[in-house]
Structure formats: structure tokens, C-alpha cells
mmCIF file of C-alpha atoms and ligand atoms in Angstrom:
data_model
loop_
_atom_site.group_PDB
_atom_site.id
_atom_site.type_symbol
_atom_site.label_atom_id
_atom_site.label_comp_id
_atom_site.label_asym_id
_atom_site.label_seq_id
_atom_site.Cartn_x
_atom_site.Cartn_y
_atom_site.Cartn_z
ATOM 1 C CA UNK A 1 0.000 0.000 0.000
ATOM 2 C CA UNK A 2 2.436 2.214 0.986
ATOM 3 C CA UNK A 3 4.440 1.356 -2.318
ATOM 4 C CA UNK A 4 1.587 2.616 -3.998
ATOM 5 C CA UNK A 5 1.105 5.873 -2.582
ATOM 6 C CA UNK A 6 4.826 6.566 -3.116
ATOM 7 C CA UNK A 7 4.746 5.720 -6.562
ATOM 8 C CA UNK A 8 1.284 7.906 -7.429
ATOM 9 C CA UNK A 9 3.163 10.622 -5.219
ATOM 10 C CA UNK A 10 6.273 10.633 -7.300
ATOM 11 C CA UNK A 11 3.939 10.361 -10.705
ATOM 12 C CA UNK A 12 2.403 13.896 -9.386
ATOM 13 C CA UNK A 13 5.102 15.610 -8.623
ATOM 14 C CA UNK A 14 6.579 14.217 -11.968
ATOM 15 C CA UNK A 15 4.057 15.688 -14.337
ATOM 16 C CA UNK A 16 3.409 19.000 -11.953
ATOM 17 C CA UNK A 17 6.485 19.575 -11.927
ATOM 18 C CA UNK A 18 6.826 21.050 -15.749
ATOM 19 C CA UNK A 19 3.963 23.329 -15.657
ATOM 20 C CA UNK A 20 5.151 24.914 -12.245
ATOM 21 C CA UNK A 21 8.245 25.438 -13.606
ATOM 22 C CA UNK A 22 6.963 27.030 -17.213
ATOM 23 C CA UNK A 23 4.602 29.239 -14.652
ATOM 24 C CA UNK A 24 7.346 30.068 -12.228
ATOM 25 C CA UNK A 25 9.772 31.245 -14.937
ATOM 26 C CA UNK A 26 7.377 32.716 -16.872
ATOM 27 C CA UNK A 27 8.266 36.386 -16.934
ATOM 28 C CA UNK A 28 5.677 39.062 -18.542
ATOM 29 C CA UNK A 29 5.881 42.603 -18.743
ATOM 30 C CA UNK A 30 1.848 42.997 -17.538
ATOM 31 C CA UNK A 31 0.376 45.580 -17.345
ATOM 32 C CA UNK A 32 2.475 47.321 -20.350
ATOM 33 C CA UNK A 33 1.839 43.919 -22.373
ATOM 34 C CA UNK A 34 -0.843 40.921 -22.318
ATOM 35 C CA UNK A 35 0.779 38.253 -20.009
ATOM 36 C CA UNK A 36 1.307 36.063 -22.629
ATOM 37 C CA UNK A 37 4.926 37.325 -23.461
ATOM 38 C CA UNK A 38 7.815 36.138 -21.871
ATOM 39 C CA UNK A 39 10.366 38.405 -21.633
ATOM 40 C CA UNK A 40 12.535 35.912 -19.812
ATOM 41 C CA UNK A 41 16.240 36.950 -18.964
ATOM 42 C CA UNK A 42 15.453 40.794 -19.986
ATOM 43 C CA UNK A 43 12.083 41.051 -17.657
ATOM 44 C CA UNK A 44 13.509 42.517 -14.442
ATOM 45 C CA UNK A 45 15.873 45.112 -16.195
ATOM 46 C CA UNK A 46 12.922 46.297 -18.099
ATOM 47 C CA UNK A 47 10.521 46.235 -15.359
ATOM 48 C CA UNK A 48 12.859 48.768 -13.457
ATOM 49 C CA UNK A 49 13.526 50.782 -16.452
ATOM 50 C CA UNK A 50 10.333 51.164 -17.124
ATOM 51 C CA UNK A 51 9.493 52.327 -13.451
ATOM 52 C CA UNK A 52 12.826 54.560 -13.427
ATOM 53 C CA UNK A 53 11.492 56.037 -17.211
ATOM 54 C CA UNK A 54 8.026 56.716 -15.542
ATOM 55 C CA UNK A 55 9.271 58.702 -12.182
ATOM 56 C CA UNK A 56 11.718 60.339 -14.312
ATOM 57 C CA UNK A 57 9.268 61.729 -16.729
ATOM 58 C CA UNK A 58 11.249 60.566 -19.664
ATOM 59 C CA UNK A 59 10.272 62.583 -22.995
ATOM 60 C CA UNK A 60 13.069 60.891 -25.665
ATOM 61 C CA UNK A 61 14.059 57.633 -25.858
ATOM 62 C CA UNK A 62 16.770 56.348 -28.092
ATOM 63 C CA UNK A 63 17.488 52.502 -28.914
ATOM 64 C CA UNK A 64 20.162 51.535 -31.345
ATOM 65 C CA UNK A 65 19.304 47.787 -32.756
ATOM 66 C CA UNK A 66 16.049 47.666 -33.942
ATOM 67 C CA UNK A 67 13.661 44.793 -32.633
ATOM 68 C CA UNK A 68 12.453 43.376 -36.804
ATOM 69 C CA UNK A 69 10.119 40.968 -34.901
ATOM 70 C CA UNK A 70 7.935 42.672 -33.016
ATOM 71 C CA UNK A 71 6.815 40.882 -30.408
ATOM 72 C CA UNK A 72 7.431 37.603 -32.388
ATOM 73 C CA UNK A 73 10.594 37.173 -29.950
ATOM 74 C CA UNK A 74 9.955 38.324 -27.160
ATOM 75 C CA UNK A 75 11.998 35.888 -25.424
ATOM 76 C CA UNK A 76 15.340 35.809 -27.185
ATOM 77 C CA UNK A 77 15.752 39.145 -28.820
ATOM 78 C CA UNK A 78 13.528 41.085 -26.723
ATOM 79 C CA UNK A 79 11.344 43.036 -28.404
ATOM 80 C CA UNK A 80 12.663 46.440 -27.599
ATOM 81 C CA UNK A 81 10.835 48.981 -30.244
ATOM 82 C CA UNK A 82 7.443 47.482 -28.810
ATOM 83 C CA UNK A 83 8.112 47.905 -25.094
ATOM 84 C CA UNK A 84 9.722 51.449 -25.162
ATOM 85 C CA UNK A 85 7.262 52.244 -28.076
ATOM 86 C CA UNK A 86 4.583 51.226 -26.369
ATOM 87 C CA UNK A 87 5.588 53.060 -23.468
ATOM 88 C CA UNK A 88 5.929 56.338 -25.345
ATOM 89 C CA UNK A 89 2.941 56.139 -26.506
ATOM 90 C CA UNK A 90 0.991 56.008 -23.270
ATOM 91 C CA UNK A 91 3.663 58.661 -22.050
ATOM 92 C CA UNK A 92 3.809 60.784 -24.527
ATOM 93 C CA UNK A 93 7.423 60.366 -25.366
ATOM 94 C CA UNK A 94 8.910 59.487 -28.261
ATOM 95 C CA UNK A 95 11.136 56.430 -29.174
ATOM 96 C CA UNK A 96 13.891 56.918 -31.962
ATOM 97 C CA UNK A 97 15.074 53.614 -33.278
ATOM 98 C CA UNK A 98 18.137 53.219 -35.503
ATOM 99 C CA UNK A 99 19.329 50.383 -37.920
ATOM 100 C CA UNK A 100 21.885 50.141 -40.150
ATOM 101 C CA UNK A 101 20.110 47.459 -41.475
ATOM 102 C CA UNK A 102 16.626 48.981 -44.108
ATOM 103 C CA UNK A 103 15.268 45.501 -44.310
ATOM 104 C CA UNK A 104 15.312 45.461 -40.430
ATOM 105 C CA UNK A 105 13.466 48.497 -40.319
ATOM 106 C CA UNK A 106 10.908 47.837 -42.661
ATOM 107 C CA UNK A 107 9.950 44.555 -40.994
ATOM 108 C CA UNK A 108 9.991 47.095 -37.769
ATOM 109 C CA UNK A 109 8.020 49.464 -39.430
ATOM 110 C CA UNK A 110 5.316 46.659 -40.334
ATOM 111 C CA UNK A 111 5.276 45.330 -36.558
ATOM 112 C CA UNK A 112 5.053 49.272 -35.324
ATOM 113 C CA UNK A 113 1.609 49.766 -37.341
ATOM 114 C CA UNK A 114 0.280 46.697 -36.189
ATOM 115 C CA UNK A 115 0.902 47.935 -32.421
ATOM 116 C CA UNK A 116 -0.237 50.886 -33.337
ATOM 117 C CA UNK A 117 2.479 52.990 -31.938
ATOM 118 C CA UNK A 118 3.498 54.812 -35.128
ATOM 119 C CA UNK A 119 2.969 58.021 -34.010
ATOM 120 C CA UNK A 120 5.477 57.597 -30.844
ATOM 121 C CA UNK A 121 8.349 55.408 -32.883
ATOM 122 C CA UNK A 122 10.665 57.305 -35.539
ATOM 123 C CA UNK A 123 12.543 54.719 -37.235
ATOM 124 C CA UNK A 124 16.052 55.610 -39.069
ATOM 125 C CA UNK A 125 18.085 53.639 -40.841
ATOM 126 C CA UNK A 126 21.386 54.528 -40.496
ATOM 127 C CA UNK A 127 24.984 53.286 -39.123
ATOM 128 C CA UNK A 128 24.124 54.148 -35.004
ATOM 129 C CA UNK A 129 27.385 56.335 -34.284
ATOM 130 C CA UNK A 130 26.455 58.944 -37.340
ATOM 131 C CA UNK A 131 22.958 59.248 -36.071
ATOM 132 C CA UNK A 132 23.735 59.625 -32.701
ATOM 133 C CA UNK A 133 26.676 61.962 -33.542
ATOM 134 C CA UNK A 134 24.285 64.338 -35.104
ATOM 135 C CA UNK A 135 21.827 63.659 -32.916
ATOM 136 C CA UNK A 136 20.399 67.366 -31.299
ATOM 137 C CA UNK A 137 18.336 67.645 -28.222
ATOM 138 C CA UNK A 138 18.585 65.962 -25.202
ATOM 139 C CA UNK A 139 18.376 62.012 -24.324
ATOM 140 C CA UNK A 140 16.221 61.269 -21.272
ATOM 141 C CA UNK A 141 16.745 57.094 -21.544
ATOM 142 C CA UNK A 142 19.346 55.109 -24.048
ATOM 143 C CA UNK A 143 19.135 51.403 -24.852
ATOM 144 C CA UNK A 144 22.257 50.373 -26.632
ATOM 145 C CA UNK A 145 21.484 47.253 -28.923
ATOM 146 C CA UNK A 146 22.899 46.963 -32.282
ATOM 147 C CA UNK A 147 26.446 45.505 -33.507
ATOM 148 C CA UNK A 148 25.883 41.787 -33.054
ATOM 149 C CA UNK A 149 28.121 40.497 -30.082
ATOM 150 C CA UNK A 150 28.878 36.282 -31.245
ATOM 151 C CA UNK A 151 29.394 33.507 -29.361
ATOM 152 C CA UNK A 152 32.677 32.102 -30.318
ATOM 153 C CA UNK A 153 34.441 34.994 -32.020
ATOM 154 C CA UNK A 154 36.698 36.735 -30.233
ATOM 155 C CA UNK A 155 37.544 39.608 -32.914
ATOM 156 C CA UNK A 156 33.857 39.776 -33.181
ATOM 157 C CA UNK A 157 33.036 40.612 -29.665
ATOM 158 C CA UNK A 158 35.755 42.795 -29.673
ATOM 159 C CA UNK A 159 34.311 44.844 -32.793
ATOM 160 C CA UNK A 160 30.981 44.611 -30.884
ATOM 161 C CA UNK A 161 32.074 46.108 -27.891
ATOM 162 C CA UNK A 162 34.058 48.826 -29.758
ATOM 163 C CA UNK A 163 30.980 49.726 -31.466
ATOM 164 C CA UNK A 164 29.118 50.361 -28.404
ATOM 165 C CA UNK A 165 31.899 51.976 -27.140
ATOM 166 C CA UNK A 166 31.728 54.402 -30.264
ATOM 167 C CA UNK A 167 28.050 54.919 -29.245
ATOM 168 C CA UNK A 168 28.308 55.961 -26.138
ATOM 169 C CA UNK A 169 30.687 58.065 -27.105
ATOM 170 C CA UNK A 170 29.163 59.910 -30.104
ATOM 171 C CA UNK A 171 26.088 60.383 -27.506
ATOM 172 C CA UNK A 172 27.825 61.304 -24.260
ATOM 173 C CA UNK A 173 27.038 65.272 -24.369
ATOM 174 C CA UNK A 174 23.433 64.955 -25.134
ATOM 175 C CA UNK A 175 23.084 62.753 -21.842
ATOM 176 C CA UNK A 176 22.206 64.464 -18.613
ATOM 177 C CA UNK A 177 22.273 63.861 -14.874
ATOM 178 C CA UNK A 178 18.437 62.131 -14.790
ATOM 179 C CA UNK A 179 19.188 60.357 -17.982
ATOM 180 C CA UNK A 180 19.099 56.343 -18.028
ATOM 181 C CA UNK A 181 21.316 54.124 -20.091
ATOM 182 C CA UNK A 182 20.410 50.461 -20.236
ATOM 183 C CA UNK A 183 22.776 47.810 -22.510
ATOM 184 C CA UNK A 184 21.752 44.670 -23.451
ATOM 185 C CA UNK A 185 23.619 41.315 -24.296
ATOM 186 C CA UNK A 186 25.749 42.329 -20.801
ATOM 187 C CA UNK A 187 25.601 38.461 -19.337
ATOM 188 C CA UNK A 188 28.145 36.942 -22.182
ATOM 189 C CA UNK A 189 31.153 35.524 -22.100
ATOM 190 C CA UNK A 190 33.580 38.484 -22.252
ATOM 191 C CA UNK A 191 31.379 41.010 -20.930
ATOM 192 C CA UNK A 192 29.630 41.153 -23.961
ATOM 193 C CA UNK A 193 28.021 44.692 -25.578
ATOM 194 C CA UNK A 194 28.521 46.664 -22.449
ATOM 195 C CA UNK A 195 31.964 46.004 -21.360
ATOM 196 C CA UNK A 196 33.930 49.152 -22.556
ATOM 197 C CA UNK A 197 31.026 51.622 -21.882
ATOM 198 C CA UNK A 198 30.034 50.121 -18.405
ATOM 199 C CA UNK A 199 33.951 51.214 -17.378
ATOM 200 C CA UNK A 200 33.673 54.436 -19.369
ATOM 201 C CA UNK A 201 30.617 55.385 -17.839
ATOM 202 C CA UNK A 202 31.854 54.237 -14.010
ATOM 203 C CA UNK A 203 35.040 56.367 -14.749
ATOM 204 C CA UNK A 204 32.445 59.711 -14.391
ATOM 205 C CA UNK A 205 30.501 58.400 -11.796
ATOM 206 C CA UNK A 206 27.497 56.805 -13.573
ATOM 207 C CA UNK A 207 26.322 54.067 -11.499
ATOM 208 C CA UNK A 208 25.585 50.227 -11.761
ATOM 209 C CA UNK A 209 21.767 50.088 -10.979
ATOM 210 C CA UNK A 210 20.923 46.896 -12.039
ATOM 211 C CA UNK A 211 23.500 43.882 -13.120
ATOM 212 C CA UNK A 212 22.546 40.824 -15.170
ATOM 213 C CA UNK A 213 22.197 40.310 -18.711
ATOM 214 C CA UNK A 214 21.641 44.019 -19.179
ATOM 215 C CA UNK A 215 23.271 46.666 -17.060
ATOM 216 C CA UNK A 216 21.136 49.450 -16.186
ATOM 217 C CA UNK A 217 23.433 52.719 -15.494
ATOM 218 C CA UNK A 218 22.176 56.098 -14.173
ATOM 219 C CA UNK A 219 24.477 59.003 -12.369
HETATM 220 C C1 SAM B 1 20.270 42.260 -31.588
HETATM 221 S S1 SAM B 1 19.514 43.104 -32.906
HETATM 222 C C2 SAM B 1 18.474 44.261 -32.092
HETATM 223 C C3 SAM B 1 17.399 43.584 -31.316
HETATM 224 C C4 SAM B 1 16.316 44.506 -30.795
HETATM 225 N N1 SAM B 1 16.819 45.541 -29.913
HETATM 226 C C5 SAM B 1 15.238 43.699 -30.096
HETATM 227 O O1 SAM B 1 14.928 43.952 -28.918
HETATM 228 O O2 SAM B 1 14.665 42.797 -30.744
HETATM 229 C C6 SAM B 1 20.844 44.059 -33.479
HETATM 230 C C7 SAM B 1 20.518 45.017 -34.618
HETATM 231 O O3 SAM B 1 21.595 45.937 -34.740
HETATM 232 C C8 SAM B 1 21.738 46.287 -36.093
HETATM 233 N N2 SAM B 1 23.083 46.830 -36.329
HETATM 234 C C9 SAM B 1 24.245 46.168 -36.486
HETATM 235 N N3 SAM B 1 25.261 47.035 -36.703
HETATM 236 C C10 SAM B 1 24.721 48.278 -36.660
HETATM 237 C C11 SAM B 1 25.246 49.592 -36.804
HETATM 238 N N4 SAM B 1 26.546 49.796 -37.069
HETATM 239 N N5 SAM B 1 24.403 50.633 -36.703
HETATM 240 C C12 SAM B 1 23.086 50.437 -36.464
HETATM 241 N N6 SAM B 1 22.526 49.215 -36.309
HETATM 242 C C13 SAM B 1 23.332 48.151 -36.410
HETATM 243 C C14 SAM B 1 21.436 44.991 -36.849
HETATM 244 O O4 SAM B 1 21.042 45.289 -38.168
HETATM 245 C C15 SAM B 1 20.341 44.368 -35.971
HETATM 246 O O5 SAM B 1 19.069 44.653 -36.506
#
């Protein structure tokens, strides 16, 4: 008897055992988004961006790396243009997206209409350091996403984290003390996309207010 009840008590736990997880590490950005999308490894830096955006009173946004699939991939790439798009909109704030990439951008462009969030998302296409080298006006929140960062490619990652470097750089003097600059792909071997900016931004006494696989930094 008791053989029995240990065996249908193992079987439970057995098959419970997947759904709890899938529920546990299920990670949505509700209210901002139906619960249905997992934003997985980039929920909890978003989530406080997003607060740190809203008591801030953010006005312009800037992301370089433009998020082609909508909220197709929500759980690998992220989904960027949508969430800070989204959040413009109900903000009124504006999001300016750029890709070097047109084909990028016109698969964005397609997945901003059918969020309807055109009117708060200017898309460029364009190599990120030119446009943010002549970009004028003030940047209350940055999200630095673009240059690929690969696995097993050590010259890549290096070019990657140059690049970003190059961003930060060409955007420094439109940053001020309120702004917010969060960098994805952080969590990688090497100290992926944010590596060289993370130190340059330390160096003037910009903060570390969130670490994981994206850094949030803020003076
Ligand atoms: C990782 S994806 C961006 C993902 C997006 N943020 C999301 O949440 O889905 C990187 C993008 O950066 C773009 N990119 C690469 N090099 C670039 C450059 N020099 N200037 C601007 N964009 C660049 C690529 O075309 C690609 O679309």
C-alpha cells in the first residue's frame, strides 16, 4: 500500500512539476503587455527601467538595434521597439530607433503599425554612431542594442564592444544627470556589448543600478 502511494506521489510531482516550472519562470511585462509574453532573462531590467522612465518623466528615448520581430521574440531578442514604443505612446514620449540594417526596419516598421504605436516610434536607418553623432536635443533614456556580439568569435566581440563603445561616445554630451542608459547582451562571455562603456561610464561616476544580462546605469 504504501508502495503505492509513493509511486502515485512521485507520478504527481513528476508531471506538476513542468507546468510549475513554465509558470514560475514565466516572466511578462503585464500591465504594459498581455501576459502572454515572456520576456525571460530581460524582464527585471525592463521592469525597473520602465518604473525609473516613468518617475523620471522621460520625454526621448533612443534605442540603437532595432527589434524586426515585433513581439514575435519576445523571449530571445527582446522586443525592444514594442516595449519602449509602447511606453511612449501612453507617455507621450517618443522612441527613436536606428538600424543600419533597411530591411530590419521595414519589418519594424510593419510590426510598429500593427501595435499601433506609429505616431510615438521614428525609425532611421542609419549606421548608429552617425545618427547619434548628429543627434540634437537631449536624451532622457538610451538602450544600446545593435552591432551583433557572437558567441565564439573573439575579434567579433571585440568589434561589438568597440561599437558600443563608439556609441556611447558619439552620444555622451546629449546625456544628462536624470538620464538612463540600459545595454543589453551584458551576461556573455567576455562582458559582452557593455563592457567598454560600463567602465567608461563608471570612470564619471554613472552608477551600476541593475546587473545581469543588461546593465542598467544612471548618475
Ligand atoms: C540584436 S539586434 C536588435 C534587437 C532589438 N533591440 C530587439 O529587442 O529585438 C541588433 C541590430 O543591430 C543592427 N546593427 C548592427 N550594426 C549596426 C550599426 N553599425 N548601426 C546600427 N545598427 C546596427 C542589426 O542590423 C540588428 O538589426
Amino acid at each position: 500500500m504504501n508502495l503505492i502511494v509513493l509511486i502515485a506521489f512521485v507520478l504527481i510531482v513528476f508531471f506538476a512539476a513542468k507546468p510549475v516550472y513554465r509558470l514560475l519562470s514565466h516572466k511578462s511585462l503585464y500591465p504594459l503587455l498581455p501576459k502572454e509574453y515572456n520576456f525571460k532573462k530581460r524582464r527585471n531590467s525592463f521592469k525597473l527601467t520602465l518604473k525609473l522612465i516613468e518617475e523620471r518623466h522621460a520625454k526621448v528615448l533612443v534605442e540603437t538595434g532595432v527589434a524586426r520581430k515585433g513581439l514575435q521574440n519576445t523571449k530571445y531578442d527582446g522586443a525592444s521597439t514594442i516595449v519602449f514604443g509602447l511606453w511612449a505612446k501612453h507617455h507621450q514620449a517618443v522612441l527613436h530607433s536606428v538600424d543600419i540594417d533597411s530591411a530590419a526596419i521595414e519589418e519594424a516598421r510593419k510590426e510598429v503599425e500593427k501595435c499601433d504605436i506609429s505616431d510615438a516610434v521614428k525609425l532611421n536607418t542609419s549606421d548608429s554612431v552617425a545618427f547619434l553623432k548628429q543627434f540634437s536635443g537631449q536624451v532622457d533614456f538610451l538602450y544600446l542594442d545593435s552591432y551583433d556580439y557572437p558567441k565564439r568569435d573573439p575579434e567579433g566581440q571585440q568589434a561589438s564592444r568597440e561599437h558600443h563603445f563608439k556609441e556611447i561616445i558619439a552620444i555622451e554630451p546629449n546625456l544628462h544627470d536624470n538620464s538612463l542608459v540600459l545595454i543589453d547582451d551584458c551576461g556573455r562571455q567576455g562582458g559582452g556589448k557593455g563592457l567598454l562603456v560600463i567602465k567608461y561610464l563608471k570612470d564619471r561616476g554613472w552608477k551600476e543600478i541593475y546587473k545581469g544580462y543588461q546593465v542598467l546605469l544612471s548618475k
